[in-house]
Every structure is written in C-alpha cells, then in structure tokens.
C-alpha positions as CSV (number, residue, x, y, z in Angstrom):
1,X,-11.6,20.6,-0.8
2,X,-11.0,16.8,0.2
3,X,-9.1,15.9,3.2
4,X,-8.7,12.8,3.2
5,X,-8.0,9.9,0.6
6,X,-9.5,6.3,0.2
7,X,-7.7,4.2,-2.4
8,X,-9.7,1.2,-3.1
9,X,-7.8,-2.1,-4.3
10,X,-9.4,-5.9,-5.1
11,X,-8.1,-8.2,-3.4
12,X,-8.1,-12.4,-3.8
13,X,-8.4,-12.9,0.0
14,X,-9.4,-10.5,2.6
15,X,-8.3,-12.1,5.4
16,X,-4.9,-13.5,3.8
17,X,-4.9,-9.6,3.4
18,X,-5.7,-8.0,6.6
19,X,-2.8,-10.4,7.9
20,X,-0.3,-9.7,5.7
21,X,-0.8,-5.7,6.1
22,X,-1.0,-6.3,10.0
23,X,2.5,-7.8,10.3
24,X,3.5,-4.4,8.6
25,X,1.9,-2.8,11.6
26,X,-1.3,-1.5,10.0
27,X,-4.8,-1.1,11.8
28,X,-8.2,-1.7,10.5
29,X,-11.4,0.3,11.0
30,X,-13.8,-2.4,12.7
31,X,-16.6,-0.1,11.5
32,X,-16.1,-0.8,8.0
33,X,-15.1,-4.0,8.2
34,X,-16.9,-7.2,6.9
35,X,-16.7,-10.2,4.9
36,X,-16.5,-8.2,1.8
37,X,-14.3,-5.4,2.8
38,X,-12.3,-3.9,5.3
39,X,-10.8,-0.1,6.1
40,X,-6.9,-0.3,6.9
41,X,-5.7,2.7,8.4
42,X,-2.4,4.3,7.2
43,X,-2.5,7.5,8.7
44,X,-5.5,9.9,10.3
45,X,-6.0,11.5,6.7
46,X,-5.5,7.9,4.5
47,X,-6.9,4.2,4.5
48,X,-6.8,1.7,2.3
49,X,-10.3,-0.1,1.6
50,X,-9.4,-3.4,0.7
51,X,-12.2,-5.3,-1.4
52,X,-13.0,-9.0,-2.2
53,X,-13.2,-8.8,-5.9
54,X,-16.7,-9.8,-6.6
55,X,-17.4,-7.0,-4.1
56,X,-14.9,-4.6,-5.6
57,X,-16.5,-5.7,-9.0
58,X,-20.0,-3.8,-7.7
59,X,-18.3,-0.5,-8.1
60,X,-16.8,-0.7,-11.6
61,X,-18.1,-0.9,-14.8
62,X,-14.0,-2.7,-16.4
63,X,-12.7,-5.1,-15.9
64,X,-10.3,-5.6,-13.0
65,X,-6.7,-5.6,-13.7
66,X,-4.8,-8.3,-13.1
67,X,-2.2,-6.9,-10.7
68,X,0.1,-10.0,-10.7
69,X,0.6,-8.9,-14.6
70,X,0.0,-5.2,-15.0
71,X,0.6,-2.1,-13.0
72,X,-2.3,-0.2,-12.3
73,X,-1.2,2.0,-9.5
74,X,2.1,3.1,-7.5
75,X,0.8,3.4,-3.8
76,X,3.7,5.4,-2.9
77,X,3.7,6.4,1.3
78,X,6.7,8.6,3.0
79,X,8.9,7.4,5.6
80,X,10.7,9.3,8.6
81,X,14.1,8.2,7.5
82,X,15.7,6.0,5.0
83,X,16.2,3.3,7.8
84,X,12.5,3.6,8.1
85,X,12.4,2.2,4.6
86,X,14.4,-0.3,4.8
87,X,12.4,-1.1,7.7
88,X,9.2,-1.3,6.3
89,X,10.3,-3.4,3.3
90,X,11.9,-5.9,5.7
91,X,8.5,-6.1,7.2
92,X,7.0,-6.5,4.3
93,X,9.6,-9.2,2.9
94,X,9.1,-11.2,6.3
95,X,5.2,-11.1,5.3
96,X,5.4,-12.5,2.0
97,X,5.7,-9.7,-0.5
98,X,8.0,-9.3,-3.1
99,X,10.6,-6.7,-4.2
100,X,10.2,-5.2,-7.1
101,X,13.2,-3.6,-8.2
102,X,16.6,-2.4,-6.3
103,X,16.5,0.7,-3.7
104,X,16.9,3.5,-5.6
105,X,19.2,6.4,-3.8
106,X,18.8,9.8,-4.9
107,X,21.0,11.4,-2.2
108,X,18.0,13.7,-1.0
109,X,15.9,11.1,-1.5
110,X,15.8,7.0,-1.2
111,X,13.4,4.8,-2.2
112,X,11.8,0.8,-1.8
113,X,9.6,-0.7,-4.0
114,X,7.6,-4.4,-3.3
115,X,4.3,-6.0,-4.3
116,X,1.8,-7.0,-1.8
117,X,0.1,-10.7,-2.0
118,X,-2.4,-9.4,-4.8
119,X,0.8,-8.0,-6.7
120,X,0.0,-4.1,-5.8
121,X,2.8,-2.2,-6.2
122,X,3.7,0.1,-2.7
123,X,6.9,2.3,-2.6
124,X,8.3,3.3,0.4
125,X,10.5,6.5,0.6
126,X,12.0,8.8,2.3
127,X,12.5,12.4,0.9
128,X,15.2,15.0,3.1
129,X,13.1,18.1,4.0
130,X,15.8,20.4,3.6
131,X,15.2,19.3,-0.2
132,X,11.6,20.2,-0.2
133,X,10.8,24.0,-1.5
C-alpha cells in the first residue's frame, strides 16, 4: 500500500513558483529539482512536484487545463488550528494568490480557500478531533 503521495501540477514559471510557495514557508527537494521541475515538500509523507508545462506536457497524453478558467483539482491540506488557517491564507494573500470564496465555518470544522499564481485551487482547514470518529 502507498505511503506517500506526489501531486503533480503545470506550472507557467517555476521559479515565480518556488517563490511564491517559499514565502508560505515551504521547502524544496534540491535532489529533484531542475530547470524543468522541482519537489516542494509539504510534509514527510506529501510533495508537490511542480512542472514547467512543456515538461509537464511529457507525461500526458490531454491537454492541460487551463487552471486560471477551470477547476481541475482541490489541493485541500489540514491545519493545527483555525488561526493556523487564517494564517496560512494571509501568507498566501501577502504572496500574491487570490481568495477564492469566503471562510466557510462549520463549527467542528473551518475552512480557507485561494488560488496559487497558476490559478490552483488549495484549501486550508482545520477539522476539531473530537469530531473525527
């Protein structure tokens, strides 16, 4: 059974990228890292390869969608607490992305939405454990 997860996304720029995910406090994986592509490092059991198109294009036999207009993914990654979202969406804000719709509060659970520079959609949330059976 898998372990670990790899989502692969296409993006315009890589190193307009790799800047805009380090000011959200990201790492990268200098061993998989190159002009076409580089490894960002969410946790010890998921990274994000981020791909210059053409590169990305190698791997597919579509055609690419075009983020800024279509939704072909939710990347949706926990927080510790809901001020931990709002934190990571102010990073993200501060970087250049864009919110995507209004925090959505649950109660026992609270969520962010935003798009990243290539129009990805990532939602941040928080969910309370005593919630979780």
């Amino acid at each position: 059974m898998a372990t670990r997860i790899f989502v692969n996304l296409p993006v315009q720029s890589l190193g307009r990228s790799v800047e805009f995910f380090k000011q959200l406090g990201y790492t990268f994986n200098a061993q998989f890292t190159d002009q076409n592509a580089t490894c960002m490092v969410i946790s010890e059991d998921i990274y994000v390869m981020l791909l210059v198109k053409d590169f990305f294009k190698g791997f597919i036999k579509k055609e690419i969608a075009d983020s800024t207009k279509v939704t072909e993914a939710i990347i949706a990654l926990t927080a510790e607490s809901r001020s931990a979202v709002d934190e990571h969406l102010k990073k993200a804000l501060a970087a250049g992305a864009q919110e995507t719709k209004e925090p959505m509060d649950h109660g026992f659970m609270y969520q962010r939405s935003f798009q990243d520079l290539d129009g990805h959609q990532w939602e941040i949330f928080w969910m309370d454990p005593k919630h979780v059976q």
